[in-house]
Short mmCIF file of C-alpha atoms in Angstrom, two decimals:
data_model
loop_
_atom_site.label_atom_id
_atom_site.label_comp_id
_atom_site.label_asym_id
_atom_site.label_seq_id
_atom_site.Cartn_x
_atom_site.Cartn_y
_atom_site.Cartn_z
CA UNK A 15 -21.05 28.33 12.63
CA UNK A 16 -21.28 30.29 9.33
CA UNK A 17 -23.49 29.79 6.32
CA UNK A 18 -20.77 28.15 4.30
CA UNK A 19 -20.47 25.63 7.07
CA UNK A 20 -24.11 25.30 7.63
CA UNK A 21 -24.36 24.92 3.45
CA UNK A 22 -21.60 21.79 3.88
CA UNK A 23 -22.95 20.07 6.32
CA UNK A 24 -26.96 20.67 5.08
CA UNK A 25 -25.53 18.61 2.00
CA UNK A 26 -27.90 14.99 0.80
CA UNK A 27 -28.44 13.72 -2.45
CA UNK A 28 -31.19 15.21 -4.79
CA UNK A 29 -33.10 12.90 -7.19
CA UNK A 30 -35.72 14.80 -8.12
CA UNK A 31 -35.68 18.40 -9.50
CA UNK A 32 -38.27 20.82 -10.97
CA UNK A 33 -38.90 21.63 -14.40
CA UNK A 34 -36.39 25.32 -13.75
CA UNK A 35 -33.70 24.92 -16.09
CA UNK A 36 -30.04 25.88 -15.12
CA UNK A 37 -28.72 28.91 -16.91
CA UNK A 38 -25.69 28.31 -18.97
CA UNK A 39 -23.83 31.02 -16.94
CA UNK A 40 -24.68 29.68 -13.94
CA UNK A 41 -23.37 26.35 -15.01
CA UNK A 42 -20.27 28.20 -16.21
CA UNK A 43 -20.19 29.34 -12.67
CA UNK A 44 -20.02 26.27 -11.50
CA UNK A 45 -17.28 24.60 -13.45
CA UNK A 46 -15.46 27.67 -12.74
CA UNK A 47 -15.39 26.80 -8.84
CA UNK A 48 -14.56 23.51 -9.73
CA UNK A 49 -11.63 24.61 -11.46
CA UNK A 50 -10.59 27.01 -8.08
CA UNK A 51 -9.95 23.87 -5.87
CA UNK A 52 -6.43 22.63 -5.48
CA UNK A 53 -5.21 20.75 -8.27
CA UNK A 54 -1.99 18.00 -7.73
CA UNK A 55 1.13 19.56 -9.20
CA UNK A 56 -1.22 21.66 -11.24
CA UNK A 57 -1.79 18.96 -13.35
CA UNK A 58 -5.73 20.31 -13.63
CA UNK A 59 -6.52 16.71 -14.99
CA UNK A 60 -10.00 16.84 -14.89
CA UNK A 61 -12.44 17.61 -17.66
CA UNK A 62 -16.45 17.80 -17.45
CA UNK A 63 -18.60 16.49 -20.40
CA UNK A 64 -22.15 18.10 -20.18
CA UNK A 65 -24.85 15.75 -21.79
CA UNK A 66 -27.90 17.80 -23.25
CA UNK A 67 -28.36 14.85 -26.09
CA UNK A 68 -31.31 13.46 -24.80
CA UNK A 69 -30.87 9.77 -26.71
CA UNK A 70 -27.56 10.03 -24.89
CA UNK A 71 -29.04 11.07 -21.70
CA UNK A 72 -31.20 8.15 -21.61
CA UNK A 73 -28.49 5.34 -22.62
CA UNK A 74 -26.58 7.03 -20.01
CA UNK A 75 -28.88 6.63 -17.28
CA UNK A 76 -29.94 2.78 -18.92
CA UNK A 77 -25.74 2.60 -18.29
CA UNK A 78 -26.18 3.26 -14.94
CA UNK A 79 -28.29 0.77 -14.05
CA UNK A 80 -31.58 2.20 -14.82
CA UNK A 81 -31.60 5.34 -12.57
CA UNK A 82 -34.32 7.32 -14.73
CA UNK A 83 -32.97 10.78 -12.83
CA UNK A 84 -29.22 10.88 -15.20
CA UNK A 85 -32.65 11.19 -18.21
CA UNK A 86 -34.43 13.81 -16.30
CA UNK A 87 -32.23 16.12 -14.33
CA UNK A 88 -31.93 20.14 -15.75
CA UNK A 89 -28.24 19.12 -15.79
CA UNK A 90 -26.42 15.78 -15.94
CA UNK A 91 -22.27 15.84 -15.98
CA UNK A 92 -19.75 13.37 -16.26
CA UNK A 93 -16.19 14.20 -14.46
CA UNK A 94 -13.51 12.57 -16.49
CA UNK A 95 -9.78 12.11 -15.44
CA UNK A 96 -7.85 13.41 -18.50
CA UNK A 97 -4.47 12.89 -18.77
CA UNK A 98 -4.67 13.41 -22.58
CA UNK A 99 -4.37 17.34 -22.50
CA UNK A 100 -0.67 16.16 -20.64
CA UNK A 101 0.40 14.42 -24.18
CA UNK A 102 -0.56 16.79 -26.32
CA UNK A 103 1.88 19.90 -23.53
CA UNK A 104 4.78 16.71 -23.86
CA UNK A 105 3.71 16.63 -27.90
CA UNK A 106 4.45 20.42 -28.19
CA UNK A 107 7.31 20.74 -26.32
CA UNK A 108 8.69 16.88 -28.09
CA UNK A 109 8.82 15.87 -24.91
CA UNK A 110 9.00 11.55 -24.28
CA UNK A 111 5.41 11.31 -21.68
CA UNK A 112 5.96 8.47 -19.32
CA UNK A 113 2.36 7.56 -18.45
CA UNK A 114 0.40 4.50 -17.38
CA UNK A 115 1.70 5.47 -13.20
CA UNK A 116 -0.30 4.16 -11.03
CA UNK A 117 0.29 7.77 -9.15
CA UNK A 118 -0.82 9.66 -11.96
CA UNK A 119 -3.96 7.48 -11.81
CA UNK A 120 -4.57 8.42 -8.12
CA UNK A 121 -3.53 12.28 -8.83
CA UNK A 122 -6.14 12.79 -12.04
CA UNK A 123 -8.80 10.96 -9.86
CA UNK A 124 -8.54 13.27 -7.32
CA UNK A 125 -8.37 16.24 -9.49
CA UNK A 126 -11.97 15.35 -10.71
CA UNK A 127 -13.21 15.20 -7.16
CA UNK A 128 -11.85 17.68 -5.22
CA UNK A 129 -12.83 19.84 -8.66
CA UNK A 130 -16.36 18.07 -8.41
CA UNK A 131 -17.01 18.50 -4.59
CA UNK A 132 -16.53 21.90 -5.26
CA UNK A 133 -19.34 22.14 -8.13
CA UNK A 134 -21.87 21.03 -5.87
CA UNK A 135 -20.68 22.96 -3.07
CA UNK A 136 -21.11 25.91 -4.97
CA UNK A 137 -24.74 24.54 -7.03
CA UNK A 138 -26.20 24.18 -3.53
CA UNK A 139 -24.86 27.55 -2.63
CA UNK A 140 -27.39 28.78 -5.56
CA UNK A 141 -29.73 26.95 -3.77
CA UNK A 142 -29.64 23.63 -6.32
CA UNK A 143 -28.93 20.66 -4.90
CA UNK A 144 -27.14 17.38 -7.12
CA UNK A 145 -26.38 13.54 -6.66
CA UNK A 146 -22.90 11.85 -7.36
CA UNK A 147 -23.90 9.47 -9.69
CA UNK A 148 -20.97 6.09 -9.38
CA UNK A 149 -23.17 3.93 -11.41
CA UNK A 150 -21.56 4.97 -14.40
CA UNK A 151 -19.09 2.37 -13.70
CA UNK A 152 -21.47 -0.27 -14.06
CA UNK A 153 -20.93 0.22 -17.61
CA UNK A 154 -17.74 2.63 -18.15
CA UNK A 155 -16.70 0.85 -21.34
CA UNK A 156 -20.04 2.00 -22.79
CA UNK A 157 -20.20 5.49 -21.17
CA UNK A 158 -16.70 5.98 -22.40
CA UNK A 159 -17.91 4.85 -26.23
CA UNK A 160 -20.62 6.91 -26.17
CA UNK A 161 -19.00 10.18 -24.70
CA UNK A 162 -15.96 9.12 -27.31
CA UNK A 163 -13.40 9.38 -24.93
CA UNK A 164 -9.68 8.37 -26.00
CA UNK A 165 -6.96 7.13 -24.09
CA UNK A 166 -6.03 8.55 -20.85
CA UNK A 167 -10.03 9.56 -20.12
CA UNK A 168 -12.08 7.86 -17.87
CA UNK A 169 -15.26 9.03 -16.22
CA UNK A 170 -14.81 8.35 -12.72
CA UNK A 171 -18.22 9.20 -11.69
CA UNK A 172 -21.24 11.52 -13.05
CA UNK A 173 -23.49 14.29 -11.19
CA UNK A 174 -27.07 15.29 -11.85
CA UNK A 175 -27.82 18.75 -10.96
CA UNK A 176 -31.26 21.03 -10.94
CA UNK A 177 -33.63 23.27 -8.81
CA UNK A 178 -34.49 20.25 -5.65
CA UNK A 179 -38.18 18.89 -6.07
CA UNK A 180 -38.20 17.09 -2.62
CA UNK A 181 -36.12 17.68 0.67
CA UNK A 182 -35.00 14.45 1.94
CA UNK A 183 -33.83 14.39 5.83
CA UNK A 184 -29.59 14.65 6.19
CA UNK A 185 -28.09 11.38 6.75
CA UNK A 186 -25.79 10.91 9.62
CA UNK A 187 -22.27 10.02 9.94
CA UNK A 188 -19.97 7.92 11.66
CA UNK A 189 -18.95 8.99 15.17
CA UNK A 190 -16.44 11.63 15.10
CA UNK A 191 -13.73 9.25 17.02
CA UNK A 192 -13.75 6.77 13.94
CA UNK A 193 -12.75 8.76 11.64
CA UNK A 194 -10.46 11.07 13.45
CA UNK A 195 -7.68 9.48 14.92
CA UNK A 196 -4.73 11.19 16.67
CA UNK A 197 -0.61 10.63 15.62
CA UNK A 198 -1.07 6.75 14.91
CA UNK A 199 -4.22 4.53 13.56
CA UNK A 200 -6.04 2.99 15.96
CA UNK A 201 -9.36 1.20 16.13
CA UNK A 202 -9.45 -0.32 20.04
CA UNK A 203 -12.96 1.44 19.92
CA UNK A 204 -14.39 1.18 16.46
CA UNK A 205 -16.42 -1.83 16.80
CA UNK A 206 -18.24 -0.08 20.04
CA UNK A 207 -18.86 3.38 18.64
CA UNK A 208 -19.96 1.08 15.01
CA UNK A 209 -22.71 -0.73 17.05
CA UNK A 210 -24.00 2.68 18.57
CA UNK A 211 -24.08 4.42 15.04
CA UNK A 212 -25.90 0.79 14.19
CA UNK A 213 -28.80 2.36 15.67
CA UNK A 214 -28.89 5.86 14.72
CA UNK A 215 -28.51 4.13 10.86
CA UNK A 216 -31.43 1.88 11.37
CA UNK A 217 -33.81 4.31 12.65
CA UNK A 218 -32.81 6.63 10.03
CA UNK A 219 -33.88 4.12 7.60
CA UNK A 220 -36.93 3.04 9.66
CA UNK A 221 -38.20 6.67 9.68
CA UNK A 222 -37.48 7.41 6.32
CA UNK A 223 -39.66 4.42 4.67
CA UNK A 224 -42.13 4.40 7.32
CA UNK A 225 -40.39 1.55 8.60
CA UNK A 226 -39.87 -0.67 5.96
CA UNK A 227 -36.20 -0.62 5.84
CA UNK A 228 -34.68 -2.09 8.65
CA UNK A 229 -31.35 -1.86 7.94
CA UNK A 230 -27.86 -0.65 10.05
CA UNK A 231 -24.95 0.76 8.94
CA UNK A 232 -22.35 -3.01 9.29
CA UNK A 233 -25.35 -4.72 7.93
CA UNK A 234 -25.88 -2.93 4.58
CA UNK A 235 -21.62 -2.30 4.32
CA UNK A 236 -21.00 -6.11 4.81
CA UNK A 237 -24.29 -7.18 2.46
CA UNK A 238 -22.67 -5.23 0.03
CA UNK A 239 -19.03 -6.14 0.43
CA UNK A 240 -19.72 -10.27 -0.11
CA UNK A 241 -19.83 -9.54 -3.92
CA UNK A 242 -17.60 -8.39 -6.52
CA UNK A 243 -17.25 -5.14 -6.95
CA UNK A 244 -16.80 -3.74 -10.61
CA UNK A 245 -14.45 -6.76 -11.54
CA UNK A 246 -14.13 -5.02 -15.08
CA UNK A 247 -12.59 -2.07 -14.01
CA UNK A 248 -9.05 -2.48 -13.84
CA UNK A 249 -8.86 -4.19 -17.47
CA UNK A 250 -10.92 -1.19 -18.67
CA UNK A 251 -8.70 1.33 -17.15
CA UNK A 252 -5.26 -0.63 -18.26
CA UNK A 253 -6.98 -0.03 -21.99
CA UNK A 254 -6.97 3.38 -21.43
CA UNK A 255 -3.51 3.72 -19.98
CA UNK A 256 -3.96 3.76 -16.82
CA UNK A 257 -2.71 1.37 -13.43
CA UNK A 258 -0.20 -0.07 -16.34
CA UNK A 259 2.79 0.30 -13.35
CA UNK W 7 -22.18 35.61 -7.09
CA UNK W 8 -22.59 34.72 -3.41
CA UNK W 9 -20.02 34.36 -0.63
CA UNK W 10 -19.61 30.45 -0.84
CA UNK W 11 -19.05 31.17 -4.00
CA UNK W 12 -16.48 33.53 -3.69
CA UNK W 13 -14.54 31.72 -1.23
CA UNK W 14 -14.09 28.88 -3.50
CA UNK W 15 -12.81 31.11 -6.16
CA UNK W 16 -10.49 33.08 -4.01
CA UNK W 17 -8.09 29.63 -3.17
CA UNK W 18 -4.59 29.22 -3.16
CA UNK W 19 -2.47 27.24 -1.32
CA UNK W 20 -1.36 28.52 2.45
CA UNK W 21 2.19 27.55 3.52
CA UNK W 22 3.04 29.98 6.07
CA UNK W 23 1.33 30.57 9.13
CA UNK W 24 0.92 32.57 11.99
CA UNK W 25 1.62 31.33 15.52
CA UNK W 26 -2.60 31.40 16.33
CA UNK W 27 -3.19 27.43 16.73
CA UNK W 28 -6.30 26.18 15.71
CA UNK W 29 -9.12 25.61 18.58
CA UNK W 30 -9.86 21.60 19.35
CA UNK W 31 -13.94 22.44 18.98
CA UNK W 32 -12.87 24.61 15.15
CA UNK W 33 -11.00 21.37 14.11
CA UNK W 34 -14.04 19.15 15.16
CA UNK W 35 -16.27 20.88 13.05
CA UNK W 36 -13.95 20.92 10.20
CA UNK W 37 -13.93 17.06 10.36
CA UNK W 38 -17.68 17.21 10.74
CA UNK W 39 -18.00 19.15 7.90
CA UNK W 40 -15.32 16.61 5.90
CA UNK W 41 -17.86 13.94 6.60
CA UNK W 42 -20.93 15.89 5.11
CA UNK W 43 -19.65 15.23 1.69
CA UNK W 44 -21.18 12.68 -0.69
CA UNK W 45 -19.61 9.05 0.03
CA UNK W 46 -19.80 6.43 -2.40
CA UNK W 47 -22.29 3.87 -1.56
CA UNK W 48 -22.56 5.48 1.96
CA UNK W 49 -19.06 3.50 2.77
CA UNK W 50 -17.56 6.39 4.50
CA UNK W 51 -13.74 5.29 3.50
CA UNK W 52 -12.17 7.79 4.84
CA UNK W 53 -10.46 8.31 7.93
CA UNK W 54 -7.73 11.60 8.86
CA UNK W 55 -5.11 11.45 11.93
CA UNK W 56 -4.54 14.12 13.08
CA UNK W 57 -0.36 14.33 13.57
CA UNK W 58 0.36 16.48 17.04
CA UNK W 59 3.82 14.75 18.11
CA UNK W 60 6.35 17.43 16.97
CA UNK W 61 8.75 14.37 15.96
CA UNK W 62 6.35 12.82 13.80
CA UNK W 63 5.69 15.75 12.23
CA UNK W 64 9.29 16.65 11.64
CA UNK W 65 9.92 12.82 10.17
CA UNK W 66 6.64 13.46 8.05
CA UNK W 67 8.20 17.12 6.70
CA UNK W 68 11.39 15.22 5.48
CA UNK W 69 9.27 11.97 3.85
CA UNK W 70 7.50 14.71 2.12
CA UNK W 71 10.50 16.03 0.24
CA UNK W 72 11.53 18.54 3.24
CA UNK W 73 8.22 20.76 3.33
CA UNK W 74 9.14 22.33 6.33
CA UNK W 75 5.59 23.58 6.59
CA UNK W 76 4.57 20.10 7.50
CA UNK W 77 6.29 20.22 10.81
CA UNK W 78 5.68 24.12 11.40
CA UNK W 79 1.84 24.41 10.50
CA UNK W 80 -0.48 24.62 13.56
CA UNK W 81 -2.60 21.19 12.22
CA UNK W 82 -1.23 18.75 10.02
CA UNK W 83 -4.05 16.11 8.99
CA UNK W 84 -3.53 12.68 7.03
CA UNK W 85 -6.53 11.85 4.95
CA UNK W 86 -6.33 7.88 5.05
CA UNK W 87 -8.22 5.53 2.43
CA UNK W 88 -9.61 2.88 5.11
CA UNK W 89 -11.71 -0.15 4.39
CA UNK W 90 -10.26 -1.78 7.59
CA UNK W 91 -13.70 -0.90 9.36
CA UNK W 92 -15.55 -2.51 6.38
CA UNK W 93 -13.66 -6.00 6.90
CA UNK W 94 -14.95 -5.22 10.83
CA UNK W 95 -18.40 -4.63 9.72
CA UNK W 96 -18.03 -7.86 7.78
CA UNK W 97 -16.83 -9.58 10.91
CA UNK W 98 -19.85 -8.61 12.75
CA UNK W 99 -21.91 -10.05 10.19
CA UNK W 100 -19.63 -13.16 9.50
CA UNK W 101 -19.98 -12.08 6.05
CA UNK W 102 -16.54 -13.04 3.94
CA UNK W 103 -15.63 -9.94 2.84
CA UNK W 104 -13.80 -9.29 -1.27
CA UNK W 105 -11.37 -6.90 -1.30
CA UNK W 106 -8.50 -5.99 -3.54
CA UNK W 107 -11.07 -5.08 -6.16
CA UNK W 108 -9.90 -1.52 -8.44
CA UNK W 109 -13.23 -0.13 -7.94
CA UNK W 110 -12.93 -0.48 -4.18
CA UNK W 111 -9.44 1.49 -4.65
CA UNK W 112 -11.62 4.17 -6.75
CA UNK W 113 -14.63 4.92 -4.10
CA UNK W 114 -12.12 4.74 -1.04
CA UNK W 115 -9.90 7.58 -2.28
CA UNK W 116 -13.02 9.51 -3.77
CA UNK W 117 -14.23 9.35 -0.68
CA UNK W 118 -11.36 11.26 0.83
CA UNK W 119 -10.94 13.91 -1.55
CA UNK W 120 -14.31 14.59 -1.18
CA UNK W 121 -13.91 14.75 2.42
CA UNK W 122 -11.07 16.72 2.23
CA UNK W 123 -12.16 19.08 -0.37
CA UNK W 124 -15.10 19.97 2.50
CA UNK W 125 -12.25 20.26 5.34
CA UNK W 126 -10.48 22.97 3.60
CA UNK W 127 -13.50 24.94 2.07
CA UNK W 128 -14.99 25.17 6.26
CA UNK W 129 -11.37 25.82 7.00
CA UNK W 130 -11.03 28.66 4.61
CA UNK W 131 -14.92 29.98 5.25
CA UNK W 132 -13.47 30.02 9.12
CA UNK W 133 -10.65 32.80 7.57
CA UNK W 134 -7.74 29.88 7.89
CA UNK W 135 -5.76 28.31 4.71
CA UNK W 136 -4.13 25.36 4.03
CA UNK W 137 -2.60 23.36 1.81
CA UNK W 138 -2.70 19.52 -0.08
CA UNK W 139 0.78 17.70 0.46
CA UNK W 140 0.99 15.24 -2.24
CA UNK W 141 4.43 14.54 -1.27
CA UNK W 142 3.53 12.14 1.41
CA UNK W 143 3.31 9.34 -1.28
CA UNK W 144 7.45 10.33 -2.06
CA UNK W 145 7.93 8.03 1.18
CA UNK W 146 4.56 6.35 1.47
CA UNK W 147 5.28 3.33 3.34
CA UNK W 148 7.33 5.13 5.29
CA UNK W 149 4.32 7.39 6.13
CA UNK W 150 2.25 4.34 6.55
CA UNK W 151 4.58 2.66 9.17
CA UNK W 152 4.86 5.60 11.40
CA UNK W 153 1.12 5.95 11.49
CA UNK W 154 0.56 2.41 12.08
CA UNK W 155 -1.78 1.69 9.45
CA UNK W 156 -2.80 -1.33 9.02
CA UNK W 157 -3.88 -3.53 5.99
CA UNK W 158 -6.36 -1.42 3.68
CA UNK W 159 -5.60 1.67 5.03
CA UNK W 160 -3.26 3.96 2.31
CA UNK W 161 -2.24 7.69 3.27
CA UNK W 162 -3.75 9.48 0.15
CA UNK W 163 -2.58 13.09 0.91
CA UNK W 164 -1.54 15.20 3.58
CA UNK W 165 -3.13 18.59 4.49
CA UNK W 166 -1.41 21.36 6.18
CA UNK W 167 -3.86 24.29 7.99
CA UNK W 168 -3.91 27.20 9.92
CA UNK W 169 -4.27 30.91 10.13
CA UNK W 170 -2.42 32.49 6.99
CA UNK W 171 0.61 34.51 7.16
CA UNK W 172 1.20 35.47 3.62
CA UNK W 173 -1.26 36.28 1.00
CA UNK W 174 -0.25 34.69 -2.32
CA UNK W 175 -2.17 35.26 -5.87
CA UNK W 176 -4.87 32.86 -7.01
CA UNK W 177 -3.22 31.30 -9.78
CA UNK W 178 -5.10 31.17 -13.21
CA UNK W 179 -6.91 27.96 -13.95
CA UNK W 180 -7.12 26.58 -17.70
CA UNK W 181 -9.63 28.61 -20.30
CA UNK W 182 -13.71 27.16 -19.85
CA UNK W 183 -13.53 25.56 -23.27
CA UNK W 184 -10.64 23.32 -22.30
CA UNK W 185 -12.26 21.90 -19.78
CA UNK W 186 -15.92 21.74 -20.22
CA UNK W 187 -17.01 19.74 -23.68
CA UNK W 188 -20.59 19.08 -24.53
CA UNK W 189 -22.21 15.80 -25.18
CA UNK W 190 -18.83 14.11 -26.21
CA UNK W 191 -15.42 13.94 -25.72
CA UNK W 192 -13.55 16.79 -28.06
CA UNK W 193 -9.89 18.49 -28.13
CA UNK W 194 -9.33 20.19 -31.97
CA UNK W 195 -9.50 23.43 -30.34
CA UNK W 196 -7.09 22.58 -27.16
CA UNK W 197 -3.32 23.40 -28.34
CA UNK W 198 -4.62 26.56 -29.24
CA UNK W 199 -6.39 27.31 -26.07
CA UNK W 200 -2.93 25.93 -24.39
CA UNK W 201 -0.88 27.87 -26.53
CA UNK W 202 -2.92 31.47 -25.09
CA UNK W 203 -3.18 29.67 -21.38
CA UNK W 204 0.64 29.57 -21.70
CA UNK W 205 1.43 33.08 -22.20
CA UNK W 206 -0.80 33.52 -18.83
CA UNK W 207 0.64 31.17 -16.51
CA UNK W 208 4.42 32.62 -17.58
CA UNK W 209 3.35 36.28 -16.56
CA UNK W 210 2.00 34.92 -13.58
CA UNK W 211 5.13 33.22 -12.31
CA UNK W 212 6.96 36.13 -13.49
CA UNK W 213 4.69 38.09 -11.46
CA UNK W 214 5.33 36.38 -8.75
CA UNK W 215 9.18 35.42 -8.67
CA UNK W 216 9.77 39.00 -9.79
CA UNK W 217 10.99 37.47 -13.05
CA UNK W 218 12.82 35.04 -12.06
CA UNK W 219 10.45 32.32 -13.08
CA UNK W 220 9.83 32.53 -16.74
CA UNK W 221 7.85 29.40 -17.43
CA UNK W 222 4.45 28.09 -19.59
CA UNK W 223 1.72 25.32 -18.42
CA UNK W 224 2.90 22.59 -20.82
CA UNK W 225 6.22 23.62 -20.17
CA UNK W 226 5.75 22.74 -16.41
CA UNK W 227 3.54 19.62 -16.93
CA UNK W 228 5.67 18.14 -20.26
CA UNK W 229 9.40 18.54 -17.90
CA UNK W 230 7.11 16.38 -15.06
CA UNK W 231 5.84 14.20 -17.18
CA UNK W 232 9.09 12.92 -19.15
CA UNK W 233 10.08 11.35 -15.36
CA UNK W 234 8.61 8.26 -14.14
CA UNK W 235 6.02 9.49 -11.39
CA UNK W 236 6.52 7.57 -7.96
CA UNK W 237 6.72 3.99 -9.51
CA UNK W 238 6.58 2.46 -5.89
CA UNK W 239 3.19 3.17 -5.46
CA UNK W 240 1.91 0.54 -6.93
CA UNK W 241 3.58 -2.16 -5.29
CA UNK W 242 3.15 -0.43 -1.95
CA UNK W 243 -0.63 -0.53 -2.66
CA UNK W 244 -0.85 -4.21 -3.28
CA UNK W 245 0.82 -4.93 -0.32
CA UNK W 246 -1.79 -3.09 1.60
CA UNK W 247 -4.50 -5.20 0.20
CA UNK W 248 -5.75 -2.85 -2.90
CA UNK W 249 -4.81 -2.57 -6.67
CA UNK W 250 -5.06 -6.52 -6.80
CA UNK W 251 -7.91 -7.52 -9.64
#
């Protein structure tokens, strides 16, 4: 289509990177594209800790449930929705902040990604490559200790980032007609196009360990979805002044 | 730098646009590039409906807060949070399925930003523009009932797009140091940053309304913030099964 288009849709996780370092202007680079994406309101509620401690690094990537890649990538980042930059513009202007809206939960969280999706558009575009790393929240109440961050932070996720040591195969996506709908939802068809993409998800798999994972897409999505999921989340975020209405 | 690089730096928001619609097989790949985007987990939560019917879209413009470019822009999209097809997946796996959880909230509308982030960096790299409509949530279960969405499926944003017919500034994001801290969580230095950051954003709206707009950053954000920010969205989310523990 075009090479930005043909970047996008080239896009998989990286785990493994070479020993090239990233240059601190190239990094600055790439926060700066984060910062171009649209931003709710202009709120701009999202702020990026870079972690070069390495003792940090490696409680970080303990935090995460032992993913040894947060330790060793050229770059590791954690996105945080920051609201706290909002008191201090209410603080200079004596203005009364209302905060702890739900809304203003969902409007820094998506700050940090769209900002984030558009770092590691533009890493890959400089031929780096990165992987979103969730796990943080295994453990946000630590994460959030260690990176000292006060009320109204929260790391929503982190993001290693380096020069790609392996090239793992794309992974494919859902059919296009379950996740596009047209003027009202429907999902007559979902369950037929999900048992089709069953297939095209277990082969994946199959050729990717030399068939020892035999796995499709509903089967790994409903394994997953019988347990809890981060029950210590919303008490954590309530702390920090968030989802209070 | 490079020209992904430069697109994603050259943003702003497109509201006005010409009369050239956007081709079915362009707005296919824009989805497909939507989809390339990191998902958490691999759950692929997010679904967009595409809204044709010219009274829907006129009944969406008003719930918005009477954006008239929601009815007038050649492609109006509705990025959806949707874990509907992950109760289905359960189904087919008679797995009992626990939802409600925060986290689940967190990785369903990450997942859409970063899909929609992707959308409107192929749209722009494909010389159209958009624009993010927040404003859905003013009216969201209004939006929600004439989209038929079910249970677990919340309208995070809207997303205007099509060929632009104006050509507005990029508007000048917060200064580096604001936003980017190293190895922990820091802000001594912020009010002054702010302070300069100010005196930027007021000669850029004076720029642009010819004067008439004579206005700072934390002036904008501290007169938001002293109002209560959509206080029916978290009620609305409850009902539709997340936000509950």
């Amino acid at each position: 289509m075009n090479a930005t288009i043909d970047l996008l849709n080239a896009h998989r996780s990286i785990r493994a990177f070479t020993d090239q370092p990233i240059e601190t202007s190239d990094l600055h680079t790439l926060i700066q594209a984060g910062q171009a994406a649209a931003t709710s309101s202009f709120i701009q509620a999202c702020t990026v800790i870079n972690v070069t401690d390495a003792e940090k690094r490696q409680a970080l990537a303990q935090f995460a449930g032992n993913q040894a890649y947060v330790a060793a990538a050229p770059v590791f980042l954690v996105f945080c929705a920051d609201m706290k930059r909002h008191q201090l513009a209410c603080q200079m202007h004596d203005a009364p902040m209302q905060s702890g809206f739900t809304e203003q939960f969902i409007t820094a969280t998506t700050d940090c990604a769209l900002f984030a999706q558009n770092v590691i558009v533009a890493a890959e575009s400089l031929e780096m490559g990165g992987v979103y790393i969730g796990g943080l929240r295994n453990n946000i109440a630590a994460v959030s200790e260690l990176l000292e961050l006060p009320e109204l932070v929260y790391p929503v996720f982190g993001m290693c980032l380096g020069y790609p040591d392996q090239n793992p195969e794309v992974k494919p996506r859902l059919p296009l007609p379950v996740v596009l709908k047209t003027d009202r939802y429907t999902d007559t068809d979902d369950q037929a196009h999900l048992a089709e993409y069953d297939e095209v998800i277990r082969e994946y798999y199959k050729t990717r360990t030399g068939g020892q994972k035999d796995m499709s897409w509903t089967e790994q999505i409903s394994g997953m979805l019988v347990k809890e999921a981060r029950p210590h989340m919303l008490p954590f975020l309530k702390e920090k002044g968030y989802l209070l209405k």
